[in-house]
CSV table of C-alpha atoms in Angstrom, one decimal:
chain,number,residue,atom,x,y,z
D,183,MET,CA,134.3,77.3,57.3
D,184,LYS,CA,137.6,78.6,56.1
D,185,SER,CA,138.2,82.2,57.1
D,186,ILE,CA,138.0,85.1,54.6
D,187,LEU,CA,141.8,85.5,55.1
D,188,PHE,CA,142.4,81.9,54.3
D,189,THR,CA,140.1,81.9,51.3
D,190,SER,CA,141.5,85.0,49.8
D,191,ILE,CA,145.1,83.7,50.0
D,192,LEU,CA,144.1,80.3,48.5
D,193,LEU,CA,143.0,82.2,45.5
D,194,LEU,CA,146.7,83.0,44.9
D,195,LEU,CA,147.2,79.3,44.5
D,196,ILE,CA,150.9,79.2,45.6
D,197,GLY,CA,152.8,81.4,47.9
D,198,CYS,CA,152.2,82.2,51.5
D,199,GLY,CA,149.8,80.2,53.7
D,200,SER,CA,146.9,81.9,55.4
D,201,ASP,CA,147.6,84.8,57.8
D,202,ARG,CA,146.5,82.5,60.6
D,203,ASP,CA,149.0,79.9,59.6
D,204,GLN,CA,151.7,82.6,59.5
D,205,TYR,CA,151.0,83.6,63.1
D,206,GLN,CA,150.9,80.0,64.3
D,207,GLN,CA,154.3,79.4,62.8
D,208,GLU,CA,155.9,82.1,65.0
D,209,GLN,CA,157.7,80.3,67.9
D,210,THR,CA,160.3,80.9,70.5
D,211,GLU,CA,163.0,78.5,71.4
D,212,GLU,CA,161.4,77.8,74.9
D,213,GLN,CA,158.1,76.1,75.2
D,214,THR,CA,155.2,78.6,75.2
D,215,LEU,CA,151.5,78.5,74.7
D,216,ARG,CA,151.9,79.8,71.1
D,217,SER,CA,154.3,77.0,70.2
D,218,ALA,CA,152.4,74.3,72.1
D,219,PHE,CA,149.2,75.1,70.3
D,220,GLU,CA,150.7,75.5,66.9
D,221,GLY,CA,148.6,73.6,64.4
D,222,SER,CA,145.6,73.5,66.7
D,223,PHE,CA,144.3,77.1,67.0
D,224,LEU,CA,145.5,80.6,67.8
D,225,ILE,CA,146.0,81.2,71.5
D,226,GLY,CA,145.2,84.8,72.5
D,227,THR,CA,145.0,87.3,75.3
D,228,ILE,CA,144.0,90.9,75.8
D,229,LEU,CA,146.1,94.0,76.5
D,230,ASN,CA,144.9,96.7,78.8
D,231,HIS,CA,145.9,100.3,78.8
D,232,ARG,CA,148.8,99.9,81.3
D,233,GLN,CA,150.3,97.0,79.3
D,234,ILE,CA,149.9,98.8,76.0
D,235,PHE,CA,151.9,101.8,77.3
D,236,GLY,CA,154.4,99.9,79.3
D,237,GLN,CA,153.4,100.8,82.8
D,238,ASP,CA,153.0,97.0,83.2
D,239,GLN,CA,156.0,96.0,81.0
D,240,ARG,CA,156.2,92.6,82.5
D,241,GLY,CA,152.6,92.0,81.5
D,242,GLN,CA,153.3,93.2,78.0
D,243,ASP,CA,156.4,91.0,77.7
D,244,LEU,CA,154.5,88.0,79.0
D,245,ALA,CA,151.7,88.5,76.5
D,246,VAL,CA,153.9,88.7,73.4
D,247,ARG,CA,156.0,85.8,74.5
D,248,GLU,CA,153.2,83.4,75.2
D,249,PHE,CA,150.4,84.4,72.8
D,250,ASN,CA,150.0,84.8,69.0
D,251,ALA,CA,146.7,86.7,69.0
D,252,VAL,CA,145.7,89.8,70.8
D,253,THR,CA,142.4,91.7,71.5
D,254,ALA,CA,142.1,95.1,73.0
D,255,GLU,CA,140.4,94.9,76.3
D,256,ASN,CA,138.8,98.4,76.3
D,257,VAL,CA,140.7,100.8,74.1
D,258,MET,CA,138.8,100.1,70.9
D,259,LYS,CA,135.4,100.3,72.5
D,260,TRP,CA,133.2,103.2,71.4
D,261,GLU,CA,133.5,105.3,74.6
D,262,ASN,CA,137.3,105.2,74.4
D,263,ILE,CA,138.0,105.4,70.7
D,264,HIS,CA,135.2,107.8,69.7
D,265,PRO,CA,134.2,109.6,73.0
D,266,GLU,CA,132.6,112.7,71.4
D,267,PRO,CA,131.0,113.5,68.1
D,268,GLY,CA,133.7,113.9,65.5
D,269,VAL,CA,136.4,113.2,68.1
D,270,TYR,CA,138.5,110.0,67.8
D,271,ASP,CA,141.4,108.9,70.1
D,272,PHE,CA,143.5,106.3,68.2
D,273,ASP,CA,146.6,106.5,70.3
D,274,ALA,CA,146.2,103.4,72.5
D,275,ALA,CA,144.8,101.3,69.6
D,276,ASP,CA,147.6,102.4,67.3
D,277,THR,CA,150.2,101.5,70.0
D,278,MET,CA,148.6,98.1,70.6
D,279,ILE,CA,148.6,97.2,66.9
D,280,ASP,CA,152.3,98.3,66.6
D,281,ILE,CA,153.1,95.9,69.4
D,282,ALA,CA,151.2,93.1,67.8
D,283,GLU,CA,152.8,93.6,64.4
D,284,GLU,CA,156.3,93.7,66.0
D,285,ASN,CA,155.6,90.3,67.6
D,286,GLY,CA,153.7,88.5,64.8
D,287,MET,CA,150.3,88.5,66.5
D,288,PHE,CA,146.8,88.1,65.0
D,289,VAL,CA,144.8,91.3,65.9
D,290,VAL,CA,141.2,91.3,66.9
D,291,GLY,CA,139.2,94.6,67.1
D,292,HIS,CA,136.8,94.7,70.0
D,293,THR,CA,134.1,95.9,69.5
D,294,LEU,CA,132.2,98.0,66.8
D,295,VAL,CA,128.6,97.8,67.9
D,296,TRP,CA,127.6,97.2,71.5
D,297,HIS,CA,124.9,98.5,73.9
D,298,SER,CA,127.4,98.9,76.7
D,299,GLN,CA,130.4,101.3,76.9
D,300,THR,CA,128.8,103.4,74.1
D,301,PRO,CA,128.3,107.1,74.9
D,302,ASP,CA,124.7,108.3,75.2
D,303,TRP,CA,125.3,110.9,72.5
D,304,VAL,CA,125.5,108.2,69.9
D,305,PHE,CA,121.7,107.7,70.1
D,306,TYR,CA,120.5,111.3,70.5
D,307,ASP,CA,120.3,114.4,68.4
D,308,ASP,CA,121.3,118.0,69.4
D,309,GLU,CA,117.9,118.6,70.9
D,310,GLY,CA,118.1,115.5,73.1
D,311,GLU,CA,115.7,113.5,71.1
D,312,LEU,CA,116.4,109.9,70.0
D,313,LEU,CA,117.7,109.6,66.5
D,314,SER,CA,115.6,108.3,63.6
D,315,ARG,CA,116.5,104.9,62.1
D,316,GLU,CA,118.2,106.6,59.2
D,317,ALA,CA,120.2,108.9,61.4
D,318,LEU,CA,121.4,106.2,63.7
D,319,LEU,CA,122.4,104.0,60.7
D,320,GLU,CA,124.4,106.9,59.4
D,321,ARG,CA,126.1,107.3,62.7
D,322,MET,CA,126.9,103.6,62.9
D,323,LYS,CA,128.2,103.7,59.3
D,324,ASP,CA,130.5,106.7,60.0
D,325,HIS,CA,132.0,105.0,63.1
D,326,ILE,CA,132.6,101.7,61.3
D,327,GLU,CA,134.1,103.3,58.2
D,328,THR,CA,136.4,105.5,60.3
D,329,VAL,CA,137.6,102.8,62.7
D,330,VAL,CA,137.8,99.8,60.3
D,331,GLY,CA,139.2,102.0,57.6
D,332,ARG,CA,142.0,103.2,59.8
D,333,TYR,CA,143.1,99.6,60.5
D,334,LYS,CA,142.3,98.0,57.2
D,335,GLY,CA,144.7,95.1,56.7
D,336,ARG,CA,146.1,95.5,60.2
D,337,VAL,CA,143.2,94.3,62.3
D,338,HIS,CA,142.5,90.8,61.0
D,339,GLY,CA,139.2,90.2,62.7
D,340,TRP,CA,136.4,92.3,64.2
D,341,ASP,CA,133.8,91.6,66.9
D,342,VAL,CA,131.3,93.5,64.8
D,343,VAL,CA,128.3,93.1,67.1
D,344,ASN,CA,128.6,92.2,70.8
D,345,GLU,CA,125.9,90.7,73.1
D,346,ALA,CA,122.7,91.4,71.1
D,347,ILE,CA,120.5,88.7,72.8
D,348,VAL,CA,119.5,87.8,76.3
D,349,ASP,CA,119.5,84.5,78.1
D,350,ASP,CA,116.0,83.4,76.8
D,351,GLY,CA,117.3,83.8,73.3
D,352,THR,CA,115.3,86.9,72.4
D,353,MET,CA,116.8,90.2,71.2
D,354,ARG,CA,118.2,92.5,73.9
D,355,ASP,CA,116.2,95.8,74.1
D,356,THR,CA,118.9,98.2,73.2
D,357,TYR,CA,118.8,101.5,71.4
D,358,TRP,CA,120.3,99.8,68.4
D,359,TYR,CA,117.4,97.3,68.3
D,360,ARG,CA,114.7,99.7,69.4
D,361,ILE,CA,115.6,102.4,66.8
D,362,ILE,CA,116.8,100.5,63.9
D,363,GLY,CA,115.3,97.0,64.3
D,364,GLU,CA,116.8,93.6,64.1
D,365,ASP,CA,118.6,94.4,60.8
D,366,PHE,CA,121.0,96.7,62.7
D,367,LEU,CA,123.2,93.5,62.8
D,368,VAL,CA,123.0,93.0,59.0
D,369,LYS,CA,123.9,96.6,58.4
D,370,ALA,CA,126.9,96.5,60.8
D,371,PHE,CA,128.3,93.5,59.1
D,372,GLU,CA,127.7,95.0,55.6
D,373,TYR,CA,129.4,98.3,56.6
D,374,ALA,CA,132.5,96.5,58.1
D,375,HIS,CA,132.8,94.2,55.1
D,376,ALA,CA,132.5,97.1,52.6
D,377,VAL,CA,135.5,98.9,54.3
D,378,ASP,CA,137.7,95.8,54.6
D,379,PRO,CA,136.6,92.8,52.6
D,380,GLU,CA,139.5,90.7,53.8
D,381,ALA,CA,138.8,91.0,57.5
D,382,GLU,CA,137.1,88.2,59.5
D,383,LEU,CA,133.8,89.4,61.0
D,384,TYR,CA,132.3,87.9,64.1
D,385,TYR,CA,129.3,88.0,66.3
D,386,ASN,CA,130.3,87.7,70.0
D,387,ASP,CA,128.3,86.8,73.1
D,388,TYR,CA,128.4,85.2,76.5
D,389,SER,CA,126.5,82.3,78.1
D,390,LEU,CA,125.9,80.5,74.8
D,391,GLU,CA,126.2,77.3,76.8
D,392,ILE,CA,122.7,78.0,78.1
D,393,PRO,CA,120.5,76.1,75.7
D,394,SER,CA,117.9,78.8,75.3
D,395,LYS,CA,120.5,81.5,74.6
D,396,ARG,CA,122.5,79.2,72.3
D,397,GLU,CA,119.3,78.5,70.3
D,398,GLY,CA,118.7,82.2,70.0
D,399,ALA,CA,122.2,82.8,68.8
D,400,ILE,CA,121.8,80.0,66.2
D,401,ARG,CA,118.6,81.7,65.0
D,402,LEU,CA,120.5,85.0,64.9
D,403,VAL,CA,123.4,83.6,62.8
D,404,GLU,CA,120.9,81.9,60.5
D,405,TYR,CA,119.1,85.3,60.1
D,406,LEU,CA,122.3,86.9,59.2
D,407,GLN,CA,123.2,84.2,56.7
D,408,GLU,CA,119.7,84.4,55.1
D,409,ASN,CA,120.2,88.1,54.7
D,410,ASP,CA,123.6,87.7,53.1
D,411,ALA,CA,125.4,89.4,56.0
D,412,PRO,CA,129.1,88.6,55.7
D,413,ILE,CA,129.5,86.9,59.1
D,414,THR,CA,132.6,84.5,59.2
D,415,GLY,CA,132.6,83.4,62.8
D,416,ILE,CA,131.1,83.4,66.3
D,417,GLY,CA,132.8,84.2,69.5
D,418,THR,CA,131.5,82.2,72.5
D,419,GLN,CA,133.0,84.2,75.4
D,420,GLY,CA,133.8,81.4,77.9
D,421,HIS,CA,133.2,83.2,81.2
D,422,PHE,CA,133.0,80.0,83.2
D,423,MET,CA,132.9,78.9,86.8
D,424,LEU,CA,134.4,75.8,88.5
D,425,ASP,CA,131.1,73.9,88.2
D,426,PHE,CA,129.2,75.8,85.5
D,427,PRO,CA,128.4,75.2,82.7
D,428,ASP,CA,128.4,71.5,82.2
D,429,LEU,CA,131.2,70.2,79.9
D,430,GLU,CA,128.5,68.7,77.7
D,431,GLU,CA,127.0,72.1,77.1
D,432,ILE,CA,130.5,73.6,76.3
D,433,GLU,CA,131.0,70.9,73.7
D,434,LYS,CA,127.5,71.2,72.2
D,435,THR,CA,128.0,75.0,71.8
D,436,ILE,CA,131.1,74.3,69.6
D,437,THR,CA,129.5,71.6,67.5
D,438,ASP,CA,126.2,73.4,67.0
D,439,PHE,CA,127.8,76.6,65.7
D,440,ALA,CA,130.3,74.7,63.6
D,441,ALA,CA,127.4,73.0,61.9
D,442,LEU,CA,126.3,76.5,60.6
D,443,GLY,CA,129.5,76.6,58.5
D,444,ILE,CA,131.2,79.4,60.4
D,445,ASP,CA,134.4,79.6,62.5
D,446,VAL,CA,134.0,79.1,66.2
D,447,MET,CA,136.2,81.0,68.7
D,448,VAL,CA,136.5,81.1,72.4
D,449,THR,CA,137.0,84.8,72.9
D,450,GLU,CA,137.0,85.8,76.6
D,451,LEU,CA,138.0,82.7,78.6
D,452,ASP,CA,138.3,82.8,82.4
D,453,ILE,CA,137.2,80.6,85.2
D,454,ASP,CA,135.7,82.3,88.3
D,455,VAL,CA,136.8,80.5,91.5
D,456,LEU,CA,134.8,82.6,94.0
D,457,PRO,CA,131.3,82.0,95.4
D,458,PRO,CA,128.6,83.4,93.2
D,459,ALA,CA,127.2,86.7,94.5
D,460,PHE,CA,123.7,85.8,93.1
D,461,ASP,CA,122.0,83.2,91.0
D,462,TYR,CA,122.8,85.0,87.7
D,463,MET,CA,125.5,83.1,85.8
D,464,GLY,CA,126.1,85.5,82.8
D,465,ALA,CA,128.5,88.3,82.2
D,466,ASP,CA,126.4,91.4,82.0
D,467,VAL,CA,128.7,94.2,82.9
D,468,SER,CA,125.8,96.2,84.4
D,469,ALA,CA,125.2,93.6,87.1
D,470,SER,CA,126.5,94.3,90.6
D,471,ALA,CA,126.4,93.1,94.2
D,472,GLU,CA,127.5,94.4,97.5
D,473,MET,CA,130.7,93.1,99.1
D,474,ARG,CA,130.2,90.5,101.9
D,475,GLU,CA,133.0,88.7,103.6
D,476,GLU,CA,131.9,85.3,102.5
D,477,LEU,CA,132.1,86.4,98.9
D,478,ASN,CA,135.9,87.1,99.2
D,479,PRO,CA,137.2,83.9,100.8
D,480,TYR,CA,140.8,84.0,99.4
D,481,PRO,CA,142.0,87.6,99.9
D,482,ASP,CA,145.7,86.5,100.3
D,483,ALA,CA,146.2,83.3,98.3
D,484,LEU,CA,144.3,80.5,96.6
D,485,PRO,CA,144.2,77.3,98.6
D,486,ASP,CA,145.9,74.3,97.1
D,487,SER,CA,142.6,72.4,96.9
D,488,VAL,CA,141.0,75.1,94.9
D,489,GLN,CA,144.1,75.6,92.7
D,490,GLN,CA,143.7,71.9,91.9
D,491,GLN,CA,140.0,72.3,91.0
D,492,LEU,CA,141.0,75.2,88.7
D,493,THR,CA,143.7,73.1,87.0
D,494,ASP,CA,141.3,70.2,86.5
D,495,ARG,CA,138.6,72.5,85.1
D,496,TYR,CA,141.0,74.0,82.6
D,497,ARG,CA,142.3,70.6,81.6
D,498,ASP,CA,138.8,69.3,81.0
D,499,ILE,CA,137.8,72.3,79.0
D,500,PHE,CA,140.9,72.2,76.8
D,501,GLU,CA,140.4,68.6,76.2
D,502,ILE,CA,137.2,69.6,74.5
D,503,TYR,CA,138.8,72.4,72.6
D,504,LEU,CA,141.6,70.2,71.3
D,505,ARG,CA,139.1,67.5,70.3
D,506,HIS,CA,137.3,70.1,68.1
D,507,SER,CA,140.4,72.0,66.9
D,508,ASP,CA,139.3,71.5,63.3
D,509,ASP,CA,136.3,73.9,64.1
D,510,ILE,CA,137.9,76.2,66.6
D,511,THR,CA,140.2,78.9,65.2
D,512,ARG,CA,141.1,80.8,68.3
D,513,VAL,CA,141.0,80.6,72.1
D,514,THR,CA,141.6,83.9,73.9
D,515,PHE,CA,142.0,84.4,77.6
D,516,TRP,CA,140.4,87.5,79.0
D,517,GLY,CA,143.4,88.8,80.8
D,518,VAL,CA,147.1,88.2,81.0
D,519,THR,CA,147.4,87.6,84.8
D,520,ASP,CA,145.0,87.2,87.7
D,521,GLY,CA,145.8,90.8,88.8
D,522,ASP,CA,144.5,92.1,85.4
D,523,SER,CA,141.2,90.3,85.5
D,524,TRP,CA,137.8,92.1,85.5
D,525,LYS,CA,136.6,89.3,87.7
D,526,ASN,CA,138.3,91.0,90.7
D,527,ASN,CA,135.7,93.7,90.4
D,528,TRP,CA,132.7,92.1,88.8
D,529,PRO,CA,130.1,91.6,90.0
D,530,VAL,CA,131.5,92.5,93.4
D,531,SER,CA,134.1,95.3,93.5
D,532,GLY,CA,137.3,94.7,95.4
D,533,ARG,CA,137.4,90.9,95.5
D,534,THR,CA,140.6,88.9,94.9
D,535,ASN,CA,139.9,86.4,92.2
D,536,TYR,CA,142.2,83.8,90.5
D,537,PRO,CA,140.6,83.0,87.1
D,538,LEU,CA,143.5,82.9,84.7
D,539,ILE,CA,146.6,80.7,84.1
D,540,PHE,CA,149.2,83.3,85.2
D,541,ASP,CA,149.3,84.6,88.8
D,542,ARG,CA,149.8,88.1,90.1
D,543,ASN,CA,153.6,87.7,89.9
D,544,TRP,CA,153.4,86.9,86.2
D,545,GLU,CA,154.2,83.3,86.9
D,546,PRO,CA,152.5,80.3,85.3
D,547,LYS,CA,150.0,78.4,87.5
D,548,PRO,CA,149.5,74.6,87.5
D,549,ALA,CA,146.7,75.1,84.9
D,550,TYR,CA,149.2,76.5,82.5
D,551,HIS,CA,151.4,73.4,82.6
D,552,ALA,CA,148.3,71.2,82.4
D,553,ILE,CA,147.1,72.7,79.1
D,554,ILE,CA,150.6,72.8,77.7
D,555,GLU,CA,150.9,69.0,78.4
D,556,LEU,CA,147.6,68.4,76.7
D,557,ALA,CA,148.5,70.4,73.6
D,558,GLU,CA,151.8,68.4,73.3
D,559,GLU,CA,149.9,65.1,73.6
D,560,HIS,CA,147.4,66.3,70.9
D,561,ARG,CA,150.1,67.2,68.3
């Protein structure tokens, strides 16, 4: 499905191409990810607080050189941008968007409605009682109107609802669902679209490669479509491991969602190289485990053999992405370098992980060169 941005500009008949095409045309003279994947899909990353404000200037410089799409890691989540009733802190988000605009980057707002990293006050009244359906809808509407309204025309796509289902494909029991009901998703999309009709609007979730969860997400998208919710795309997060999920399930996730007539994005890509702390394979930020020596086997450096496994895994996954580049509009890495990654502290705090394609010295890893080579072969 063509994006809202693309469709709206086509209505002009002649003139500029879509906003996405505009960002894909931005190149540097040297080979970069953004130039290598031009014509395939946007290639993105996230910016954290230190990178946004220049404490990690090398990380910021690397991000704007290599990528043409950017998502805020945390600074646009409810607890940071709207920490108290009537109090908004836009400083970090404003700065990030300024950086993006200066460097021709497609901007994704993450995230409007989520059960996690949302303050408790959102769901309670002044007497400490849970809000009514009508009151919580009004609170949601006010938040969306304020945040989306501030960035209308500057944020090009929004993760409207994040992680609303669990692994068996049923709805997650959150305050949003418990108080409002399943149509909280419909309302969230309606509110966002009313404020900025040109913005792309996404549902975003992890572990959609698990068949039961993927089937639940398909039902969810169909429910939204049947209720005329203006969903334009789905983000499958891509928090993978060296041996999970199977490549066939990664590919089926793309094709199954593309068949629904919506854009498909990989929104939070990383590959965990460490031993699993437990059997759970998802990305629930509330999950945790105690540190044990065997769970942190590479505290100083990644062995060459594991580095090769990581390279092979990225190459295999990007072969799939490039094969389906007509359906995929964006692939975003969840971090600039290994040192930035949340995987160093989840689900075990203090580990040394190596899940990305730039190392702790801001240098490209073999996986970087492998996917660049693939992209060039594909063009």
